[in-house]
mmCIF file of C-alpha atoms and ligand atoms in Angstrom:
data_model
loop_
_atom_site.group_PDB
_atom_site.id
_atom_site.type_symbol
_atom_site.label_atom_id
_atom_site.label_comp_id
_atom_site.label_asym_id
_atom_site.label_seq_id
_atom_site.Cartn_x
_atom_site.Cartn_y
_atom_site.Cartn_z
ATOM 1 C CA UNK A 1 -28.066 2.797 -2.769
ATOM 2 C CA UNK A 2 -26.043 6.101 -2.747
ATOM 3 C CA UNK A 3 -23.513 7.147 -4.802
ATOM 4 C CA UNK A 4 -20.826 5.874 -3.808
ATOM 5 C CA UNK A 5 -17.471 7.805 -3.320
ATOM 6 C CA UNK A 6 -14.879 7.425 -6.687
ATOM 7 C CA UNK A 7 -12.339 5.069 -6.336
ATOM 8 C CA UNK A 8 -8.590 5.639 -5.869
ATOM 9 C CA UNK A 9 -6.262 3.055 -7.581
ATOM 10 C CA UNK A 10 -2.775 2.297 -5.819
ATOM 11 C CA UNK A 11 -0.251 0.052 -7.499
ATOM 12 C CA UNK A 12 2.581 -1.459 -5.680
ATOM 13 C CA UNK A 13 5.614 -1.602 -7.999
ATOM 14 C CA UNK A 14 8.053 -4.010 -6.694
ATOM 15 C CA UNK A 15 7.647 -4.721 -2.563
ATOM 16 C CA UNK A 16 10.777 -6.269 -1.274
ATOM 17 C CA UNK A 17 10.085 -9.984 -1.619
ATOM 18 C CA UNK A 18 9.148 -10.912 -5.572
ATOM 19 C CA UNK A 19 11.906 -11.869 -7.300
ATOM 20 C CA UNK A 20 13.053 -11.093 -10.500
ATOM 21 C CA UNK A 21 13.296 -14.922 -11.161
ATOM 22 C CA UNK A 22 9.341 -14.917 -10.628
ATOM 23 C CA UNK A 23 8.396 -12.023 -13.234
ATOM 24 C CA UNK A 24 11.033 -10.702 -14.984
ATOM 25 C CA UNK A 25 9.039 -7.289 -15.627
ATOM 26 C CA UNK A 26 9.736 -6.433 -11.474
ATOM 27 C CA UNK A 27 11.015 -3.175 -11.497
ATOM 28 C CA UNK A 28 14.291 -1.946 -9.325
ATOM 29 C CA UNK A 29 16.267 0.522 -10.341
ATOM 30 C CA UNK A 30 14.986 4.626 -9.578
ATOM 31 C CA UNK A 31 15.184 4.704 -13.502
ATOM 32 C CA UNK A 32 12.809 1.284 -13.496
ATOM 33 C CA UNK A 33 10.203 2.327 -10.874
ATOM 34 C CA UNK A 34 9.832 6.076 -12.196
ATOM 35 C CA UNK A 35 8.967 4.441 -16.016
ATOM 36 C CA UNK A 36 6.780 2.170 -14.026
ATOM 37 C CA UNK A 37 4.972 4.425 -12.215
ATOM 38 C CA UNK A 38 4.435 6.878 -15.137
ATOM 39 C CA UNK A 39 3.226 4.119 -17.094
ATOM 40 C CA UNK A 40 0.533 3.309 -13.922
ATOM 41 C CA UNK A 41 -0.235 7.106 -13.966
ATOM 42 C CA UNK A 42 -1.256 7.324 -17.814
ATOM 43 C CA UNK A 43 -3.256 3.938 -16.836
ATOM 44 C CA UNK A 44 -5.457 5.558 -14.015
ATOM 45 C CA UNK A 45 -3.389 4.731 -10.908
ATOM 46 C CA UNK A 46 -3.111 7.861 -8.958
ATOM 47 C CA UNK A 47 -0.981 6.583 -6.276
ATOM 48 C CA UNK A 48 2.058 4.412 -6.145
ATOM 49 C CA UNK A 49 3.464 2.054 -3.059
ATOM 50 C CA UNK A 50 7.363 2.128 -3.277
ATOM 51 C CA UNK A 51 10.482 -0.076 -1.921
ATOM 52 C CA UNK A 52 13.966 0.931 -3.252
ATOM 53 C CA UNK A 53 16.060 -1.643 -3.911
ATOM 54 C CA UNK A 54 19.785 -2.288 -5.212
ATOM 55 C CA UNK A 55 20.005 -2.985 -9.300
ATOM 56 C CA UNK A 56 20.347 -6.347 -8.469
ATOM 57 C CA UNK A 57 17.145 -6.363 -7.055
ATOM 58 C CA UNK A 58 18.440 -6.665 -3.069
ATOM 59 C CA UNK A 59 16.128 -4.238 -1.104
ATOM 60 C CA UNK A 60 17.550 -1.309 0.657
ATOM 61 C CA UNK A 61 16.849 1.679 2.966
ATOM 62 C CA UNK A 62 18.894 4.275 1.215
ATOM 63 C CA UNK A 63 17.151 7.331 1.812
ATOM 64 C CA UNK A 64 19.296 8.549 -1.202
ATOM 65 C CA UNK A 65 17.557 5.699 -3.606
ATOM 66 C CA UNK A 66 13.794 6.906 -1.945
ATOM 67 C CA UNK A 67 15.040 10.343 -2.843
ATOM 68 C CA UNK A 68 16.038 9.727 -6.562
ATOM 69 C CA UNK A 69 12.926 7.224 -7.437
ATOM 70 C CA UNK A 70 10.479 10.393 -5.920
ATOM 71 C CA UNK A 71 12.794 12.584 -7.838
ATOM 72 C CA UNK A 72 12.350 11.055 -11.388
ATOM 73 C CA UNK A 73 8.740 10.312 -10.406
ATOM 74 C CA UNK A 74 7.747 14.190 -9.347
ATOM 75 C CA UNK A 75 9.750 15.250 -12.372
ATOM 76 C CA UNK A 76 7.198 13.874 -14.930
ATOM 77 C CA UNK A 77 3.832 13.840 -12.485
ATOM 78 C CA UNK A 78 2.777 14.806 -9.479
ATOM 79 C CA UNK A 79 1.519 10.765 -8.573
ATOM 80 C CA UNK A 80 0.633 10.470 -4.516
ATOM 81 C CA UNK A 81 3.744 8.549 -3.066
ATOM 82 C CA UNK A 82 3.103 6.179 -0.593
ATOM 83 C CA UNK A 83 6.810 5.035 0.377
ATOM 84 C CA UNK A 84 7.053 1.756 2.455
ATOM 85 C CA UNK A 85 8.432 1.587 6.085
ATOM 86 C CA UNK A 86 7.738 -2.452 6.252
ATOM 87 C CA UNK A 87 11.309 -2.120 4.168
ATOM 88 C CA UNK A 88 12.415 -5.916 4.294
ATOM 89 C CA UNK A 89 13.277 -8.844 6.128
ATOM 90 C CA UNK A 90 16.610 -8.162 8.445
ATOM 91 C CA UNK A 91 16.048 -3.949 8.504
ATOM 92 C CA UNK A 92 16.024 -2.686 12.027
ATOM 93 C CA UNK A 93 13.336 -0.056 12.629
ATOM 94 C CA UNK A 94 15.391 2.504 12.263
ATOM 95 C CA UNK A 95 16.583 1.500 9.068
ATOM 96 C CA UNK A 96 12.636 1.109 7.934
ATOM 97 C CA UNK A 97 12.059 5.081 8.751
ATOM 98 C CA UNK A 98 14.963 6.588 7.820
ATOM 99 C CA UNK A 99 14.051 8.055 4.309
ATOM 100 C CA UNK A 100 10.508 9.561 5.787
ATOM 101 C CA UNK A 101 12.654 12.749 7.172
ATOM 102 C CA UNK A 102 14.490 13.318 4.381
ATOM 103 C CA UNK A 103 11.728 12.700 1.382
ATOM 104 C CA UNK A 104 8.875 13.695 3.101
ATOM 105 C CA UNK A 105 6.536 11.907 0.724
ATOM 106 C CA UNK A 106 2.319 12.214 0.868
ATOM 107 C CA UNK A 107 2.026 8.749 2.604
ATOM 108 C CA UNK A 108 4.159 6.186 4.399
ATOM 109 C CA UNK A 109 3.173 2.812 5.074
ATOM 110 C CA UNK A 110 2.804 1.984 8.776
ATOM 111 C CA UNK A 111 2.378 -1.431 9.668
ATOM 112 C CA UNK A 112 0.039 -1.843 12.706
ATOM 113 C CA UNK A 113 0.835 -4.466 14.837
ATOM 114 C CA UNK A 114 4.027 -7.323 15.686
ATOM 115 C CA UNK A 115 2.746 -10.400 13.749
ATOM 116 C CA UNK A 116 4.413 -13.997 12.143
ATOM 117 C CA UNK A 117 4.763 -12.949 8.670
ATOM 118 C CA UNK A 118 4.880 -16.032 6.350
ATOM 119 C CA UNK A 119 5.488 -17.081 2.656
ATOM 120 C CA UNK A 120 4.234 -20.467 1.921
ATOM 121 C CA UNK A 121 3.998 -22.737 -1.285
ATOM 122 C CA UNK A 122 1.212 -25.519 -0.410
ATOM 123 C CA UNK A 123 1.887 -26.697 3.063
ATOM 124 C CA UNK A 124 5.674 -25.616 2.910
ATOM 125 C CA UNK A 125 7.044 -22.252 4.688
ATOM 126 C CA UNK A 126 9.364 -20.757 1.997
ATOM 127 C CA UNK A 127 10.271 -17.262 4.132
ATOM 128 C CA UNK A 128 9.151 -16.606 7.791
ATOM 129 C CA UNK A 129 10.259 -13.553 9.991
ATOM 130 C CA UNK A 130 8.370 -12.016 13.658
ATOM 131 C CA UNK A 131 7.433 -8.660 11.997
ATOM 132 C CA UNK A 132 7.712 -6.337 15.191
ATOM 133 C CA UNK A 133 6.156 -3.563 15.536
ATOM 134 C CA UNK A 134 5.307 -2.289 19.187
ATOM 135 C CA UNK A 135 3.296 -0.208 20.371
ATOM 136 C CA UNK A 136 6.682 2.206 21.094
ATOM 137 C CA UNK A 137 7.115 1.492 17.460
ATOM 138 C CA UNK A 138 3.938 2.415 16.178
ATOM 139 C CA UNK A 139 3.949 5.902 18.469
ATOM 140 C CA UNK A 140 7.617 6.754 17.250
ATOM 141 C CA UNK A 141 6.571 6.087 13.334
ATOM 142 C CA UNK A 142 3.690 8.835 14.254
ATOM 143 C CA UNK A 143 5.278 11.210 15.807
ATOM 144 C CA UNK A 144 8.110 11.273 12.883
ATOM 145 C CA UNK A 145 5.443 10.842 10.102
ATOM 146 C CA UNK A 146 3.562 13.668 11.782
ATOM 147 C CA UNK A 147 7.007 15.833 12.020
ATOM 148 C CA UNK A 148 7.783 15.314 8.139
ATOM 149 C CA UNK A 149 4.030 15.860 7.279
ATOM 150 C CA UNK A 150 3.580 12.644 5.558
ATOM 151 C CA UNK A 151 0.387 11.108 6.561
ATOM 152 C CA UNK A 152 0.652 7.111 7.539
ATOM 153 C CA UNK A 153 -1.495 4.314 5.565
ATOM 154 C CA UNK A 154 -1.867 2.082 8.135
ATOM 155 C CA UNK A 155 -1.274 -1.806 7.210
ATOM 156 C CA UNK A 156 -4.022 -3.949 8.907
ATOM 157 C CA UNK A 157 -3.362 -7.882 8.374
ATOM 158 C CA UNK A 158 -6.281 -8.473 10.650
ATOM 159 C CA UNK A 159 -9.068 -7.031 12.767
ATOM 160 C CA UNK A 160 -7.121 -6.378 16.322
ATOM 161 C CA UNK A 161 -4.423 -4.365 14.376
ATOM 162 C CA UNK A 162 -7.428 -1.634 13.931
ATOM 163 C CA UNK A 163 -7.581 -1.440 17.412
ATOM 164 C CA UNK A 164 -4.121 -1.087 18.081
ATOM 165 C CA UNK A 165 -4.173 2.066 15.338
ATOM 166 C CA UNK A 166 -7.109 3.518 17.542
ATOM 167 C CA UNK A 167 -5.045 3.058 20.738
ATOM 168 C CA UNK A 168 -2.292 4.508 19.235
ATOM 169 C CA UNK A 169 -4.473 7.419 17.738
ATOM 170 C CA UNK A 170 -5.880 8.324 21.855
ATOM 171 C CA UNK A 171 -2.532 8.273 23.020
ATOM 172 C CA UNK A 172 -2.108 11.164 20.225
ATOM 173 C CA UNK A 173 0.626 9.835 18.183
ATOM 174 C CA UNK A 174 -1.702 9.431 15.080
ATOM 175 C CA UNK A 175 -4.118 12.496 13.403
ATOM 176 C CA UNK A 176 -7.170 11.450 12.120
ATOM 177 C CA UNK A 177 -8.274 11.073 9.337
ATOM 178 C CA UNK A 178 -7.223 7.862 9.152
ATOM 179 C CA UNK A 179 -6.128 6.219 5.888
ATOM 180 C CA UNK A 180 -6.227 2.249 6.411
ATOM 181 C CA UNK A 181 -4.980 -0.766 4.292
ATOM 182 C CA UNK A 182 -6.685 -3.805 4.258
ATOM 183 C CA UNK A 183 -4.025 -6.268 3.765
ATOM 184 C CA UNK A 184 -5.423 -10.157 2.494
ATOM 185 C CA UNK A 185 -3.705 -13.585 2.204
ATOM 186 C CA UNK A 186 -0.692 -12.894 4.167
ATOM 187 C CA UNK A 187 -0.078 -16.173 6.198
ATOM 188 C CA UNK A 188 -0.008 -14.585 9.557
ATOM 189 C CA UNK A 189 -2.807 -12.138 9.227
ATOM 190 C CA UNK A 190 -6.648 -12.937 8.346
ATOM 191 C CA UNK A 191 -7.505 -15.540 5.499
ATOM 192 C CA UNK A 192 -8.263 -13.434 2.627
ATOM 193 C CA UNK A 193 -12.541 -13.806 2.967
ATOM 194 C CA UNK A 194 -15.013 -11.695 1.896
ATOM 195 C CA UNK A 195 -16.205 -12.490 5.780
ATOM 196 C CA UNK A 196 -13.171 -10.883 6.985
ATOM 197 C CA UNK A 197 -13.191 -7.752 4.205
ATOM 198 C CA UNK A 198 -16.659 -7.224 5.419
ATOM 199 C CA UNK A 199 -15.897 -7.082 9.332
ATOM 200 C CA UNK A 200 -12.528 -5.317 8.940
ATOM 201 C CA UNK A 201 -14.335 -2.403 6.611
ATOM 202 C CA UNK A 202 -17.262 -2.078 8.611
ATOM 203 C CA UNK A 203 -14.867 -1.737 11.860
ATOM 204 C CA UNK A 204 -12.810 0.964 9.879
ATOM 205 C CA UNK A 205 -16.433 2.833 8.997
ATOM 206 C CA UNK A 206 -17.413 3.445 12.173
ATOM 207 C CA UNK A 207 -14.397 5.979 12.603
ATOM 208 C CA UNK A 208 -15.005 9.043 11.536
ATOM 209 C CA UNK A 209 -13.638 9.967 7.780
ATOM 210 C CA UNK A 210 -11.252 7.315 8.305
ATOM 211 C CA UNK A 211 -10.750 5.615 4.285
ATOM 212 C CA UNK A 212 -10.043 2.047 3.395
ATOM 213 C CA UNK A 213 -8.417 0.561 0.617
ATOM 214 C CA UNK A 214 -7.662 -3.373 -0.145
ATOM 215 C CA UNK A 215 -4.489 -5.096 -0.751
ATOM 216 C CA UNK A 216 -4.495 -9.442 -1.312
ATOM 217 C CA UNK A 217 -1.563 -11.423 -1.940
ATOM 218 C CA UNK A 218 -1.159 -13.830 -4.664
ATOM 219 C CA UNK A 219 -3.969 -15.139 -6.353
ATOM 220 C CA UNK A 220 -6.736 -13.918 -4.064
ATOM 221 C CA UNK A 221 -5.646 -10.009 -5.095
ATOM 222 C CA UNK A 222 -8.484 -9.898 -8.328
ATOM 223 C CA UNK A 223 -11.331 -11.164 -6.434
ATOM 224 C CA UNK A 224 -10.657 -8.848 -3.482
ATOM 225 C CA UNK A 225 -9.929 -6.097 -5.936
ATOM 226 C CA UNK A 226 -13.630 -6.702 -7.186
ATOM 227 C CA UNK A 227 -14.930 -7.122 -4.035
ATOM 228 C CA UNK A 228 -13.534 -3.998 -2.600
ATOM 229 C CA UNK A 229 -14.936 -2.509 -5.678
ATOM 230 C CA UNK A 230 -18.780 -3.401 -4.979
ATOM 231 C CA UNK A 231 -18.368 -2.053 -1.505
ATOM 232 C CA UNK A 232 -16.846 1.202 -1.807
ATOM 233 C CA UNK A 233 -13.278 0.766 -1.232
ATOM 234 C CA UNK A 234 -9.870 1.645 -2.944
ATOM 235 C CA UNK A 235 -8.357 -0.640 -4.373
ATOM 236 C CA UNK A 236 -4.437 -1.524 -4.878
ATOM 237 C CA UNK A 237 -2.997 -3.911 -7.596
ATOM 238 C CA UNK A 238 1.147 -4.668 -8.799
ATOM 239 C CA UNK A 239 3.595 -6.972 -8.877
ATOM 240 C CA UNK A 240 4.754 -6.215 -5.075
ATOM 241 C CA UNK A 241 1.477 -8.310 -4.040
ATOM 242 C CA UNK A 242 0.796 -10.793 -7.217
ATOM 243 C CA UNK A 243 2.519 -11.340 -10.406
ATOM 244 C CA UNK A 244 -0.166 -12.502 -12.637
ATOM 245 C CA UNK A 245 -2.843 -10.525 -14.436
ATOM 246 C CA UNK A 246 -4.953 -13.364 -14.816
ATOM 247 C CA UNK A 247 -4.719 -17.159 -13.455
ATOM 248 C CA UNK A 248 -0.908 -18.592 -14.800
ATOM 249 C CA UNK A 249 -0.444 -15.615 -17.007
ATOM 250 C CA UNK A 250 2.311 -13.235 -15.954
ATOM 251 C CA UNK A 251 1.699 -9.866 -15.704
ATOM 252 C CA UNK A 252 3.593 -8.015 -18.393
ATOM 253 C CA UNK A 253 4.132 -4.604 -16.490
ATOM 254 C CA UNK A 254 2.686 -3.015 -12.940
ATOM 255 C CA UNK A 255 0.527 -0.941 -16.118
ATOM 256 C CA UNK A 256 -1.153 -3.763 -17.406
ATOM 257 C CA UNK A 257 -2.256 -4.634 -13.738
ATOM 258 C CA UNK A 258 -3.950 -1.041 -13.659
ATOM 259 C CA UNK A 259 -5.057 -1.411 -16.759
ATOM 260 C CA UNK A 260 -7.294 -4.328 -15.379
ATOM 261 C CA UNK A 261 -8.420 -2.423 -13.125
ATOM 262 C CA UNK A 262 -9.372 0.705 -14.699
ATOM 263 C CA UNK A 263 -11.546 -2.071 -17.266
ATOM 264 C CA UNK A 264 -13.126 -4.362 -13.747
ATOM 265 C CA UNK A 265 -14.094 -0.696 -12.307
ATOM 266 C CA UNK A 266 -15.965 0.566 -16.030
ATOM 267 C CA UNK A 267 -17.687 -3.220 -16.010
ATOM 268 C CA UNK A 268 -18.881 -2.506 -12.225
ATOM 269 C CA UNK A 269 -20.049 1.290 -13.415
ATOM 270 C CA UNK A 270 -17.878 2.397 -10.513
ATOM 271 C CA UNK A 271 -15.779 6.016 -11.467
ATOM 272 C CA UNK A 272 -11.887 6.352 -10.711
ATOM 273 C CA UNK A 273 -10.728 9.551 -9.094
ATOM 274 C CA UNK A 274 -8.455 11.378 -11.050
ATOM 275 C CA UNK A 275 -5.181 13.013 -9.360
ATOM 276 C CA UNK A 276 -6.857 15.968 -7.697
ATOM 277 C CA UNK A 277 -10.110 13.985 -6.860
ATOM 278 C CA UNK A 278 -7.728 11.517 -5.224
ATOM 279 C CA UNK A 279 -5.890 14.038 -3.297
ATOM 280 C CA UNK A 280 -9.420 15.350 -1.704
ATOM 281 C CA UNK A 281 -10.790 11.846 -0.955
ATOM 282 C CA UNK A 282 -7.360 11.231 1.159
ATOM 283 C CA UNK A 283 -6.885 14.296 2.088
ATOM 284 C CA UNK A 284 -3.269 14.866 0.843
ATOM 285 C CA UNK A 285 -0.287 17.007 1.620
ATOM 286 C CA UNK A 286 -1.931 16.647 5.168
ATOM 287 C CA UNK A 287 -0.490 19.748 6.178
ATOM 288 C CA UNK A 288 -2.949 21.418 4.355
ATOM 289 C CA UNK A 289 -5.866 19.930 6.183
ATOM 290 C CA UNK A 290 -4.872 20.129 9.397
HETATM 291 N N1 KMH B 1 3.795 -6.336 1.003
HETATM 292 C C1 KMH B 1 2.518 -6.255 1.652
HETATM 293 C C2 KMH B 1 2.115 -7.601 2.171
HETATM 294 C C3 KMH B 1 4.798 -2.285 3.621
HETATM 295 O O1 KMH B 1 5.430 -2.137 2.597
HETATM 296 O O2 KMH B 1 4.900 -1.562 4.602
HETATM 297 C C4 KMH B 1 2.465 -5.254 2.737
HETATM 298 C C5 KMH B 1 3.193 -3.953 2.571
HETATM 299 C C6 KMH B 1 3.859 -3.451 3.782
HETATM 300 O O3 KMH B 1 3.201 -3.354 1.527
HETATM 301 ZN ZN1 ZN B 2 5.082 -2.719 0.591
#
């Protein structure tokens, strides 16, 4: 087998749905995240997923929040930021983008096709919305991505949302290389198989330098994690995608998530990239690269 590429570990602080009634180590103030991600940093994380929200934990769009939590984060390390444009339920599209201009961060996450988007306990729907984003959407993210030179991770739920990103990509509103999430366990998108890992990676490594990384919801996120591991994949743990560091124990902190993930990866004899390593294998401040 060859050697495979080192991994890059992403941890998603505090997403816009967990409450802090679930885990009461979520994260929301600037102050909260920054800690949080400098803890993640001194773990082995070398990139961090962002939402801003309100102290009371309501989600926002304030470009002025993005601003402070990259702020007190670039202060103390120079962690890749990966700043969410899903936002939350009830933002308009506009309201999703709006802080890419002004903070300008390395990545921003770009959700790749309109899709139900579900929460369920058992059989029960606890939150649905129609997550919409259009073609016109997807070509209007890209073009103001490309403008603030933030590159776009590109949120794939299931296999047809790659080809949407490759449409997208011809019509030349996206610049390869192409940086792709593989999202798992969303009820909406693909069941969270190693079937459906396998197909969606192997679609994504037929592009050219395009990366993958994996991201499963809930109690599916360790085994994917491990998974994505053996096949050459990044990998992204926190408490925006599962609150428990092992089956009905809480996680204590987004940290102790990497933490489990820096120990899985030394088990599986398979080498983090540190910041600058990182930086190559995504090839980030695009700018630079293009
Ligand atoms: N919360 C995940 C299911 C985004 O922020 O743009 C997907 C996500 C999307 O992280
Ligand atoms: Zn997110």
């Amino acid at each position: 087998m060859s050697e495979m590429e080192k991994m890059v570990v992403c941890c998603a602080l505090t997403g816009s749905l967990t409450q802090r009634s679930q885990n009461p180590a979520l994260p929301h103030t600037p102050e909260e995240l920054a800690r949080d991600a400098i803890e993640c940093y001194e773990a082995g994380a070398t990139m961090v997923h962002v939402h801003a929200r309100m102290p009371d934990g309501t989600p926002t769009s304030s470009p002025q929040v993005f601003l402070e939590i990259q702020k007190l984060i670039k202060e103390q390390c120079d962690l890749i930021l990966c700043m969410s444009t899903g936002g939350a339920p009830g933002m308009t599209i506009e309201q999703r983008l709006g802080h890419i201009p002004v903070c300008k961060p390395e990545f921003g996450s770009l959700n790749s096709g309109s899709m139900n988007f579900a929460l369920a306990r058992g059989t029960t729907i606890l939150k649905e919305i129609i997550f919409p984003n259009k073609f016109e959407t997807l070509a209007d993210y890209g073009d103001t991505f490309w403008e603030a030179g933030t590159a776009p991770e590109f949120e794939v739920y299931d296999v047809g949302q790659i080809n949407n990103i490759l449409f997208v990509t011809e019509q030349g509103h996206f610049h390869p290389p192409l940086n792709f999430n593989i999202v798992l366990g969303v009820l909406g998108g693909a069941a969270p198989t190693m079937e459906n890992l396998m197909h969606m990676k192997n679609q994504i490594e037929k592009i050219p330098n395009a990366t993958w990384c994996v991201t499963g919801i809930g109690r599916h996120q360790w085994r994917l994690i491990n998974q994505a591991m053996l096949l050459g994949g990044h990998v992204r743990t926190g408490l925006e995608d599962n609150i428990y560091v092992q089956r009905g124990v809480l996680a204590e902190s987004n940290a102790q998530m990497v933490k489990k993930v820096v120990r899985m990866a030394k088990e599986l004899d398979r080498e983090i990239a540190d910041l600058d390593e990182a930086k190559e294998i995504l090839k980030v401040p695009r700018k630079k690269y293009t």
